[in-house]
């Protein structure tokens, strides 16, 4: 799931990631080994500032927090044992289920997992208390260095814990992401697509399950075949507390989607979905749950393959119940092919941009002179051999890039974009209002206060100008615009 446009080896590519906070993992580790020292990260120190406001600990409990290395927690501490699995860890006291559900999904994709979590790390050979992880951050891959001091109380990790008590890749991955976010407390509350994006740089699609397309299960099947990351979220408590208590679900919670399966039950075809709770416990107890008698109605092969009666947080349910009792689902992949099953090779282009107050932040009012100061991107869409009006052939992603270091303090502007057909006589370069003063936009997106806005569209062959903007003028912010197109496209 690593975009081909990065294969040139430039800084920020998978093979040449940006060194987060200027820290070079190889150089630091070599110096530590020569000095026989242990790494202590001054840019993310082992103190309460790095822990942040995790809300669930009292002042007295915070005073008891002790930062310990894995070897101090278990004499046989290991980075990874027999490969990484979603069952290696469970959630701790930090409310970051969205991130842990995303890790659970990541473990299914071995090549991507090995990129985010370099596997040649150990507590034995050349150990110096230093580790590193890679994330995709706003258009560039970054390499994040950490020490292995973990926050604990009574020698129990405050946050993510190893189920075996001696496998530490997940707590260390969490610490690296906490460093990127500003603190552990800054990881509280979120949704899986944010972490999916930071694990892959891929394109994500959200489905409101109450309005899901009839072919949703087929989309999910294709998504898993395409090695997509998938997650879902439950309703908030106001949906009805009795529903959650009756069926064993958790409200306002993020889960990973870990599988789909078609079974035959008493002559009927049943589409099943497998869900995993990052708590490592608390499961659905309705139809097709671990103890459901419906498993007696399927073949021995399907039952043996699917049914594992254990309290591990993972369960099956039919897709109809999934759409009833869950609120939304997210799919993230390097290609949008899972949406319609088309096997075409999507073209992808990524550009950095910025709105500057008084210079290039003209807002969204297309009849205002200031609107035309917004950044502009020319897109030439070429013809496909098989294409008809209405076929989705262009996907646009507009991703805000905050200047704020601490995730919890970021405030996102309402963002969107307008698309105009460029007249054949229009000059090259930035267009003024006079060029398109009599033209209506071909498309105008929704405007949302979101980290990322993604929309699929159908554009006939021709030349267009895409104008990303904030809803209100004079809002200064950086952004990344990514354009996926089925046909060959030229972007300026």
Short mmCIF file of C-alpha atoms in Angstrom, two decimals:
data_model
loop_
_atom_site.label_atom_id
_atom_site.label_comp_id
_atom_site.label_asym_id
_atom_site.label_seq_id
_atom_site.Cartn_x
_atom_site.Cartn_y
_atom_site.Cartn_z
CA UNK A 1 0.00 0.00 0.00
CA UNK A 2 2.88 2.34 -0.79
CA UNK A 3 2.13 4.78 -3.59
CA UNK A 4 4.16 4.40 -6.77
CA UNK A 5 4.67 8.17 -6.99
CA UNK A 6 7.20 7.82 -4.13
CA UNK A 7 9.46 5.33 -5.89
CA UNK A 8 11.98 7.98 -6.94
CA UNK A 9 13.67 7.80 -3.52
CA UNK A 10 13.21 11.49 -2.79
CA UNK A 11 12.98 12.67 0.80
CA UNK A 12 9.65 11.59 2.21
CA UNK A 13 9.48 8.44 0.09
CA UNK A 14 9.21 4.98 1.73
CA UNK A 15 12.92 4.33 1.15
CA UNK A 16 14.00 7.78 2.32
CA UNK A 17 11.63 8.97 5.06
CA UNK A 18 11.92 12.37 6.69
CA UNK A 19 13.71 12.17 10.05
CA UNK A 20 11.10 13.27 12.59
CA UNK A 21 12.48 16.04 14.79
CA UNK A 22 15.77 15.63 12.92
CA UNK A 23 16.65 12.37 14.71
CA UNK A 24 18.64 9.84 12.70
CA UNK A 25 17.95 6.34 14.06
CA UNK A 26 21.05 4.66 12.61
CA UNK A 27 23.46 7.37 13.76
CA UNK A 28 21.95 7.55 17.24
CA UNK A 29 22.03 3.79 17.70
CA UNK A 30 25.61 3.48 16.48
CA UNK A 31 26.75 6.16 18.93
CA UNK A 32 24.90 4.47 21.80
CA UNK A 33 26.45 1.08 21.03
CA UNK A 34 29.93 2.62 20.87
CA UNK A 35 29.35 4.29 24.24
CA UNK A 36 27.48 1.30 25.68
CA UNK A 37 24.70 3.67 26.64
CA UNK A 38 20.89 3.50 26.74
CA UNK A 39 18.80 5.96 24.76
CA UNK A 40 16.78 8.61 26.54
CA UNK A 41 14.77 10.72 24.14
CA UNK A 42 15.06 14.39 25.05
CA UNK A 43 12.43 15.32 22.44
CA UNK A 44 9.82 13.08 24.13
CA UNK A 45 11.05 12.72 27.71
CA UNK A 46 9.81 10.16 30.22
CA UNK A 47 7.69 12.56 32.25
CA UNK A 48 4.10 13.71 32.79
CA UNK A 49 4.28 16.17 29.88
CA UNK A 50 4.71 13.27 27.48
CA UNK A 51 1.96 11.32 29.24
CA UNK A 52 -0.35 14.32 28.86
CA UNK A 53 -3.92 14.55 30.10
CA UNK A 54 -5.18 10.98 29.93
CA UNK A 55 -8.19 11.89 32.10
CA UNK A 56 -8.65 8.55 33.86
CA UNK A 57 -5.80 8.91 36.38
CA UNK A 58 -6.07 11.02 39.53
CA UNK A 59 -3.24 13.27 40.63
CA UNK A 60 -2.25 10.65 43.20
CA UNK A 61 -2.19 7.94 40.54
CA UNK A 62 -0.16 10.16 38.23
CA UNK A 63 2.41 10.60 40.98
CA UNK A 64 2.78 6.80 41.01
CA UNK A 65 3.61 6.55 37.31
CA UNK A 66 7.06 5.06 36.75
CA UNK A 67 8.74 4.90 33.34
CA UNK A 68 10.33 1.47 32.87
CA UNK A 69 11.99 -0.37 30.02
CA UNK A 70 10.49 -3.66 28.80
CA UNK A 71 13.39 -5.63 30.27
CA UNK A 72 12.40 -4.22 33.66
CA UNK A 73 8.84 -5.46 33.13
CA UNK A 74 9.73 -8.96 31.92
CA UNK A 75 13.14 -10.69 31.93
CA UNK A 76 12.39 -12.31 28.55
CA UNK A 77 11.06 -9.16 26.85
CA UNK A 78 10.73 -9.56 23.08
CA UNK A 79 9.85 -7.19 20.28
CA UNK A 80 7.76 -9.66 18.23
CA UNK A 81 7.07 -13.36 18.91
CA UNK A 82 5.89 -15.55 16.02
CA UNK A 83 4.71 -12.60 13.95
CA UNK A 84 2.42 -9.72 14.85
CA UNK A 85 -1.24 -10.39 15.59
CA UNK A 86 -4.26 -8.41 16.77
CA UNK A 87 -4.33 -10.79 19.75
CA UNK A 88 -0.88 -9.67 20.94
CA UNK A 89 -2.21 -6.69 22.91
CA UNK A 90 -5.20 -5.08 24.54
CA UNK A 91 -6.22 -1.52 25.31
CA UNK A 92 -5.02 0.22 28.46
CA UNK A 93 -6.19 3.34 30.31
CA UNK A 94 -5.82 5.73 27.36
CA UNK A 95 -9.03 6.21 25.34
CA UNK A 96 -7.45 5.49 21.95
CA UNK A 97 -9.54 2.55 20.75
CA UNK A 98 -9.58 4.12 17.27
CA UNK A 99 -5.81 3.76 17.04
CA UNK A 100 -5.70 0.23 18.44
CA UNK A 101 -8.50 -0.96 16.15
CA UNK A 102 -6.37 0.37 13.31
CA UNK A 103 -3.33 -1.58 14.55
CA UNK A 104 -5.49 -4.69 14.61
CA UNK A 105 -6.38 -4.13 10.96
CA UNK A 106 -2.73 -3.39 10.12
CA UNK A 107 -1.56 -6.81 11.36
CA UNK A 108 -3.34 -8.49 8.42
CA UNK A 109 -1.15 -6.72 5.86
CA UNK A 110 2.32 -8.10 6.36
CA UNK A 111 4.27 -5.92 3.90
CA UNK A 112 2.67 -2.71 5.14
CA UNK A 113 3.08 -3.84 8.74
CA UNK A 114 6.78 -4.48 8.13
CA UNK A 115 7.12 -0.97 6.71
CA UNK A 116 5.41 0.79 9.62
CA UNK A 117 6.96 -1.52 12.22
CA UNK A 118 10.52 -2.42 11.09
CA UNK A 119 10.87 -6.01 12.22
CA UNK A 120 14.67 -6.14 12.62
CA UNK A 121 14.44 -4.67 16.13
CA UNK A 122 15.24 -6.58 19.29
CA UNK A 123 15.97 -6.49 22.99
CA UNK A 124 18.90 -8.85 22.47
CA UNK A 125 21.23 -8.14 19.55
CA UNK A 126 22.69 -4.61 19.61
CA UNK A 127 20.10 -3.44 22.13
CA UNK A 128 20.47 0.20 23.20
CA UNK A 129 16.95 1.16 24.29
CA UNK A 130 16.21 2.84 20.94
CA UNK A 131 13.47 1.90 18.42
CA UNK A 132 11.90 3.48 15.36
CA UNK A 133 8.63 3.38 13.40
CA UNK A 134 7.41 4.91 10.14
CA UNK A 135 4.23 6.87 9.50
CA UNK A 136 2.81 8.69 6.48
CA UNK A 137 2.24 12.27 7.60
CA UNK A 138 0.60 14.78 5.26
CA UNK A 139 2.25 13.66 2.05
CA UNK A 140 5.57 12.34 3.35
CA UNK A 141 6.80 9.25 5.14
CA UNK A 142 8.53 10.08 8.43
CA UNK A 143 10.82 7.94 10.59
CA UNK A 144 10.03 8.39 14.29
CA UNK A 145 12.66 7.51 16.90
CA UNK A 146 11.74 6.69 20.51
CA UNK A 147 13.34 5.31 23.63
CA UNK A 148 11.65 2.26 25.17
CA UNK A 149 10.74 3.79 28.54
CA UNK A 150 7.02 3.03 29.05
CA UNK A 151 4.65 4.64 31.58
CA UNK A 152 3.62 2.09 34.23
CA UNK A 153 1.89 1.80 37.60
CA UNK A 154 2.85 -1.11 39.83
CA UNK A 155 4.88 -2.43 36.88
CA UNK A 156 1.76 -2.58 34.69
CA UNK A 157 1.74 -0.39 31.55
CA UNK A 158 -0.65 2.53 31.85
CA UNK A 159 -1.63 2.22 28.21
CA UNK A 160 -1.41 -0.67 25.73
CA UNK A 161 -0.41 -3.95 27.38
CA UNK A 162 1.05 -7.14 25.97
CA UNK A 163 -1.35 -10.07 26.44
CA UNK A 164 1.64 -12.38 26.93
CA UNK A 165 3.29 -9.75 29.16
CA UNK A 166 6.55 -10.08 27.21
CA UNK A 167 5.83 -8.88 23.63
CA UNK A 168 6.31 -5.13 23.22
CA UNK A 169 5.94 -4.09 19.57
CA UNK A 170 2.42 -2.68 20.18
CA UNK A 171 3.22 -0.53 23.26
CA UNK A 172 6.30 0.86 21.46
CA UNK A 173 4.32 1.57 18.27
CA UNK A 174 1.77 3.38 20.40
CA UNK A 175 4.53 5.43 22.04
CA UNK A 176 5.90 6.47 18.63
CA UNK A 177 2.44 7.62 17.55
CA UNK A 178 1.95 9.43 20.87
CA UNK A 179 5.17 11.32 20.12
CA UNK A 180 3.79 12.33 16.71
CA UNK A 181 0.52 13.46 18.35
CA UNK A 182 2.29 15.41 21.11
CA UNK A 183 1.52 13.13 24.08
CA UNK A 184 -0.41 10.01 25.06
CA UNK A 185 -3.30 12.23 26.11
CA UNK A 186 -3.39 13.77 22.64
CA UNK A 187 -4.36 10.34 21.25
CA UNK A 188 -7.70 10.31 23.07
CA UNK A 189 -10.74 10.23 20.77
CA UNK A 190 -10.58 9.73 17.03
CA UNK A 191 -11.68 7.48 14.18
CA UNK A 192 -9.81 4.65 12.39
CA UNK A 193 -9.35 6.44 9.02
CA UNK A 194 -6.95 8.92 10.62
CA UNK A 195 -4.60 6.11 11.67
CA UNK A 196 -5.27 4.19 8.44
CA UNK A 197 -4.04 7.23 6.53
CA UNK A 198 -0.95 7.55 8.73
CA UNK A 199 -0.16 3.85 8.30
CA UNK A 200 -0.48 3.82 4.53
CA UNK A 201 -1.00 7.16 2.79
CA UNK A 202 -3.94 5.40 1.11
CA UNK A 203 -7.36 6.63 0.07
CA UNK A 204 -10.27 6.07 2.42
CA UNK A 205 -14.01 5.78 1.90
CA UNK A 206 -16.64 6.14 4.61
CA UNK A 207 -19.99 4.37 4.60
CA UNK A 208 -22.92 5.37 6.80
CA UNK A 209 -24.30 1.91 7.43
CA UNK A 210 -27.93 3.02 7.76
CA UNK A 211 -27.64 4.24 4.14
CA UNK A 212 -25.24 1.60 2.89
CA UNK A 213 -25.38 0.46 -0.74
CA UNK A 214 -27.06 -2.92 -1.35
CA UNK A 215 -23.75 -4.34 -2.59
CA UNK A 216 -21.92 -3.42 0.66
CA UNK A 217 -20.84 -6.98 1.44
CA UNK A 218 -19.41 -7.34 -2.08
CA UNK A 219 -17.51 -4.05 -1.58
CA UNK A 220 -16.12 -5.37 1.71
CA UNK A 221 -15.10 -8.64 0.04
CA UNK A 222 -13.25 -6.77 -2.71
CA UNK A 223 -11.66 -4.47 -0.16
CA UNK A 224 -10.20 -7.38 1.78
CA UNK A 225 -8.94 -8.96 -1.45
CA UNK A 226 -7.23 -5.61 -2.21
CA UNK A 227 -5.50 -5.74 1.21
CA UNK A 228 -7.44 -2.79 2.54
CA UNK A 229 -7.55 -1.57 6.13
CA UNK A 230 -11.10 -1.69 7.49
CA UNK A 231 -12.70 -0.36 10.65
CA UNK A 232 -16.12 0.50 12.01
CA UNK A 233 -17.70 2.50 14.81
CA UNK A 234 -20.68 1.88 17.07
CA UNK A 235 -23.46 4.35 17.82
CA UNK A 236 -23.27 6.80 20.68
CA UNK A 237 -25.08 5.90 23.90
CA UNK A 238 -28.13 8.01 23.05
CA UNK A 239 -29.05 5.39 20.40
CA UNK A 240 -30.33 3.29 23.30
CA UNK A 241 -28.34 1.97 26.23
CA UNK A 242 -30.49 -1.17 26.44
CA UNK A 243 -29.40 -2.18 22.91
CA UNK A 244 -25.74 -2.24 23.91
CA UNK A 245 -26.41 -4.09 27.16
CA UNK A 246 -28.66 -6.66 25.47
CA UNK A 247 -26.25 -7.51 22.65
CA UNK A 248 -22.92 -7.10 24.43
CA UNK A 249 -21.72 -4.20 22.29
CA UNK A 250 -19.88 -1.05 23.39
CA UNK A 251 -21.23 2.38 22.47
CA UNK A 252 -19.12 5.16 20.92
CA UNK A 253 -16.36 2.66 20.25
CA UNK A 254 -14.04 1.80 17.36
CA UNK A 255 -13.60 -1.76 16.08
CA UNK A 256 -11.59 -3.42 13.31
CA UNK A 257 -13.28 -5.34 10.50
CA UNK A 258 -11.16 -8.47 10.16
CA UNK A 259 -12.99 -10.73 7.72
CA UNK A 260 -16.04 -11.66 5.66
CA UNK A 261 -17.44 -15.11 4.96
CA UNK A 262 -20.27 -16.54 2.89
CA UNK A 263 -21.88 -19.59 4.54
CA UNK A 264 -24.89 -21.73 3.72
CA UNK A 265 -27.35 -22.19 6.57
CA UNK A 266 -30.37 -24.47 6.07
CA UNK A 267 -30.30 -23.84 2.34
CA UNK A 268 -29.90 -20.05 2.66
CA UNK A 269 -26.82 -18.02 1.81
CA UNK A 270 -25.69 -15.84 4.71
CA UNK A 271 -23.15 -13.02 4.39
CA UNK A 272 -21.11 -12.76 7.60
CA UNK A 273 -18.77 -10.04 8.83
CA UNK A 274 -16.05 -10.53 11.46
CA UNK A 275 -15.44 -7.71 13.95
CA UNK A 276 -12.71 -7.26 16.57
CA UNK A 277 -12.89 -5.19 19.76
CA UNK A 278 -9.46 -3.74 20.72
CA UNK A 279 -10.33 -4.25 24.40
CA UNK A 280 -9.63 -7.93 23.73
CA UNK A 281 -12.99 -8.80 25.32
CA UNK A 282 -16.67 -7.76 25.26
CA UNK A 283 -18.36 -9.35 22.26
CA UNK A 284 -21.64 -9.36 20.35
CA UNK A 285 -23.96 -12.07 21.72
CA UNK A 286 -26.68 -12.08 19.05
CA UNK A 287 -27.06 -14.26 15.94
CA UNK A 288 -23.79 -15.88 14.79
CA UNK A 289 -21.97 -14.95 18.00
CA UNK A 290 -19.54 -17.45 19.52
CA UNK A 291 -22.31 -19.25 21.40
CA UNK A 292 -25.03 -18.99 18.76
CA UNK A 293 -26.82 -22.23 17.85
CA UNK A 294 -26.83 -21.06 14.21
CA UNK A 295 -23.32 -22.49 13.87
CA UNK A 296 -24.93 -25.95 14.10
CA UNK A 297 -26.68 -25.25 10.77
CA UNK A 298 -23.55 -24.81 8.63
CA UNK A 299 -21.04 -27.31 7.28
CA UNK A 300 -18.42 -28.76 9.60
CA UNK A 301 -15.76 -27.12 7.43
CA UNK A 302 -17.23 -23.62 7.79
CA UNK A 303 -17.83 -24.07 11.51
CA UNK A 304 -14.28 -25.27 12.14
CA UNK A 305 -12.87 -22.46 10.01
CA UNK A 306 -14.89 -19.65 11.61
CA UNK A 307 -15.93 -20.61 15.11
CA UNK A 308 -13.43 -20.17 17.90
CA UNK A 309 -15.30 -19.87 21.18
CA UNK A 310 -13.12 -17.65 23.31
CA UNK A 311 -13.27 -14.27 24.98
CA UNK A 312 -10.85 -12.47 22.66
CA UNK A 313 -13.03 -9.57 21.52
CA UNK A 314 -13.65 -11.02 18.04
CA UNK A 315 -17.04 -12.15 16.75
CA UNK A 316 -19.13 -12.80 13.64
CA UNK A 317 -22.47 -11.26 12.72
CA UNK A 318 -24.54 -11.18 9.55
CA UNK A 319 -24.13 -8.09 7.42
CA UNK A 320 -27.75 -7.01 8.02
CA UNK A 321 -27.14 -6.88 11.78
CA UNK A 322 -23.84 -5.13 11.15
CA UNK A 323 -25.68 -2.34 9.31
CA UNK A 324 -28.30 -2.14 12.07
CA UNK A 325 -26.11 -2.08 15.17
CA UNK A 326 -23.07 -0.23 13.88
CA UNK A 327 -23.03 3.39 12.76
CA UNK A 328 -20.33 3.62 10.08
CA UNK A 329 -17.52 1.77 8.36
CA UNK A 330 -14.26 2.96 6.81
CA UNK A 331 -12.12 1.32 4.13
CA UNK A 332 -8.60 2.50 3.29
CA UNK A 333 -6.59 1.20 0.33
CA UNK A 334 -3.92 2.38 -2.09
CA UNK A 335 -6.45 2.15 -4.94
CA UNK A 336 -10.20 2.88 -5.09
CA UNK A 337 -10.77 -0.31 -7.14
CA UNK A 338 -12.72 -1.96 -4.33
CA UNK A 339 -15.61 0.48 -4.88
CA UNK A 340 -16.69 -0.81 -8.29
CA UNK A 341 -14.44 -3.82 -8.89
CA UNK A 342 -12.79 -2.21 -11.91
CA UNK A 343 -9.28 -3.61 -12.36
CA UNK A 344 -7.88 -0.44 -13.97
CA UNK A 345 -4.66 1.16 -12.76
CA UNK A 346 -5.52 4.47 -11.11
CA UNK A 347 -3.15 7.37 -11.69
CA UNK A 348 -2.24 9.34 -8.59
CA UNK A 349 -0.77 12.82 -8.15
CA UNK A 350 -0.12 14.61 -4.87
CA UNK A 351 0.52 18.34 -4.38
CA UNK A 352 1.23 20.52 -1.34
CA UNK A 353 -0.59 23.83 -1.01
CA UNK A 354 -1.34 26.62 1.43
CA UNK A 355 -3.96 29.28 2.03
CA UNK A 356 -2.48 32.55 3.29
CA UNK A 357 -4.64 35.25 4.83
CA UNK A 358 -4.85 38.27 2.55
CA UNK A 359 -2.92 36.52 -0.24
CA UNK A 360 -4.35 33.14 -1.25
CA UNK A 361 -7.26 32.44 1.11
CA UNK A 362 -10.24 33.72 -0.85
CA UNK A 363 -12.99 31.58 0.72
CA UNK A 364 -15.66 29.75 -1.26
CA UNK A 365 -17.79 32.61 -2.70
CA UNK A 366 -17.13 32.15 -6.41
CA UNK A 367 -18.72 35.48 -7.27
CA UNK A 368 -16.19 37.34 -5.10
CA UNK A 369 -12.95 38.66 -6.59
CA UNK A 370 -10.98 37.19 -3.68
CA UNK A 371 -12.14 33.66 -4.54
CA UNK A 372 -9.79 33.56 -7.53
CA UNK A 373 -6.75 34.10 -5.33
CA UNK A 374 -7.16 30.54 -3.94
CA UNK A 375 -4.63 27.95 -5.15
CA UNK A 376 -5.61 26.42 -8.49
CA UNK A 377 -4.81 23.06 -10.08
CA UNK A 378 -5.28 22.30 -13.77
CA UNK A 379 -6.45 18.76 -14.53
CA UNK A 380 -6.60 17.30 -18.05
CA UNK A 381 -8.80 14.21 -18.08
CA UNK A 382 -8.22 11.93 -21.05
CA UNK A 383 -10.76 9.54 -22.52
CA UNK A 384 -11.18 5.97 -21.34
CA UNK A 385 -11.90 3.20 -23.81
CA UNK A 386 -15.02 2.29 -21.87
CA UNK A 387 -16.66 5.18 -20.06
CA UNK A 388 -20.15 6.54 -19.88
CA UNK A 389 -21.52 9.61 -18.15
CA UNK A 390 -21.99 8.90 -14.46
CA UNK A 391 -19.08 6.47 -14.15
CA UNK A 392 -16.84 7.57 -11.28
CA UNK A 393 -13.41 8.19 -12.80
CA UNK A 394 -11.87 10.85 -10.53
CA UNK A 395 -11.34 10.86 -6.78
CA UNK A 396 -10.21 14.00 -4.95
CA UNK A 397 -8.69 14.09 -1.46
CA UNK A 398 -8.18 17.38 0.36
CA UNK A 399 -6.20 16.91 3.57
CA UNK A 400 -5.60 19.73 6.06
CA UNK A 401 -2.08 19.96 7.43
CA UNK A 402 -2.18 21.63 10.86
CA UNK A 403 0.57 23.89 12.14
CA UNK A 404 -0.31 22.93 15.74
CA UNK A 405 2.07 20.38 17.30
CA UNK A 406 -0.49 18.87 19.71
CA UNK A 407 -3.24 16.84 18.09
CA UNK A 408 -5.90 17.66 20.68
CA UNK A 409 -5.47 21.39 20.05
CA UNK A 410 -5.94 21.23 16.27
CA UNK A 411 -9.01 23.03 14.95
CA UNK A 412 -9.94 22.16 11.39
CA UNK A 413 -11.46 24.71 9.03
CA UNK A 414 -14.48 23.95 6.88
CA UNK A 415 -12.85 22.93 3.59
CA UNK A 416 -14.02 21.96 0.12
CA UNK A 417 -13.39 22.63 -3.54
CA UNK A 418 -15.00 23.86 -6.75
CA UNK A 419 -14.29 22.46 -10.23
CA UNK A 420 -14.68 24.48 -13.45
CA UNK A 421 -14.37 23.44 -17.07
CA UNK A 422 -11.57 25.51 -18.61
CA UNK A 423 -12.60 27.30 -21.84
CA UNK A 424 -10.46 26.38 -24.85
CA UNK A 425 -9.31 30.00 -25.24
CA UNK A 426 -8.24 30.39 -21.61
CA UNK A 427 -4.60 31.35 -21.02
CA UNK A 428 -2.19 29.09 -19.23
CA UNK A 429 -1.46 29.65 -15.56
CA UNK A 430 -3.63 31.05 -12.78
CA UNK A 431 -7.13 31.95 -13.98
CA UNK A 432 -8.78 35.24 -13.06
CA UNK A 433 -12.47 35.79 -12.43
CA UNK A 434 -12.88 37.35 -15.87
CA UNK A 435 -12.04 34.05 -17.59
CA UNK A 436 -14.84 32.10 -15.91
CA UNK A 437 -17.20 34.90 -14.91
CA UNK A 438 -20.03 33.44 -16.99
CA UNK A 439 -19.30 29.81 -16.11
CA UNK A 440 -21.03 27.79 -13.43
CA UNK A 441 -18.85 25.27 -11.57
CA UNK A 442 -19.11 21.73 -12.87
CA UNK A 443 -18.93 20.52 -9.30
CA UNK A 444 -19.00 22.01 -5.84
CA UNK A 445 -18.10 19.74 -2.96
CA UNK A 446 -19.56 19.67 0.50
CA UNK A 447 -17.73 21.84 3.02
CA UNK A 448 -16.82 20.07 6.24
CA UNK A 449 -14.63 20.83 9.28
CA UNK A 450 -12.71 17.63 8.64
CA UNK A 451 -9.08 16.56 8.62
CA UNK A 452 -9.68 15.07 5.18
CA UNK A 453 -12.41 15.52 2.60
CA UNK A 454 -12.72 12.77 -0.03
CA UNK A 455 -15.16 12.71 -2.94
CA UNK A 456 -15.66 10.53 -6.03
CA UNK A 457 -16.78 12.28 -9.20
CA UNK A 458 -17.52 11.66 -12.85
CA UNK A 459 -15.66 14.02 -15.19
CA UNK A 460 -15.96 13.89 -18.96
CA UNK A 461 -12.72 14.15 -20.96
CA UNK A 462 -11.47 17.72 -21.01
CA UNK A 463 -9.51 20.30 -19.03
CA UNK A 464 -10.61 21.49 -15.61
CA UNK A 465 -9.40 23.78 -12.88
CA UNK A 466 -9.77 22.53 -9.31
CA UNK A 467 -9.92 25.26 -6.66
CA UNK A 468 -9.55 24.02 -3.07
CA UNK A 469 -10.69 26.56 -0.49
CA UNK A 470 -11.87 27.17 3.04
CA UNK A 471 -15.51 28.09 3.49
CA UNK A 472 -14.62 31.40 5.14
CA UNK A 473 -11.99 33.68 3.59
CA UNK A 474 -8.70 34.63 5.23
CA UNK A 475 -8.10 31.30 6.95
CA UNK A 476 -4.40 30.44 6.92
CA UNK A 477 -3.63 26.73 6.66
CA UNK A 478 -1.57 24.19 4.72
CA UNK A 479 -3.08 21.30 2.81
CA UNK A 480 -2.30 18.31 0.63
CA UNK A 481 -4.45 17.66 -2.44
CA UNK A 482 -4.34 14.21 -4.01
CA UNK A 483 -6.01 13.44 -7.33
CA UNK A 484 -6.74 9.87 -8.43
CA UNK A 485 -7.93 9.33 -12.01
CA UNK A 486 -8.85 6.19 -13.92
CA UNK A 487 -7.71 7.65 -17.23
CA UNK A 488 -4.28 9.12 -17.79
CA UNK A 489 -4.32 12.67 -16.47
CA UNK A 490 -2.01 15.69 -16.50
CA UNK A 491 -1.93 17.95 -13.45
CA UNK A 492 -0.35 21.37 -13.11
#
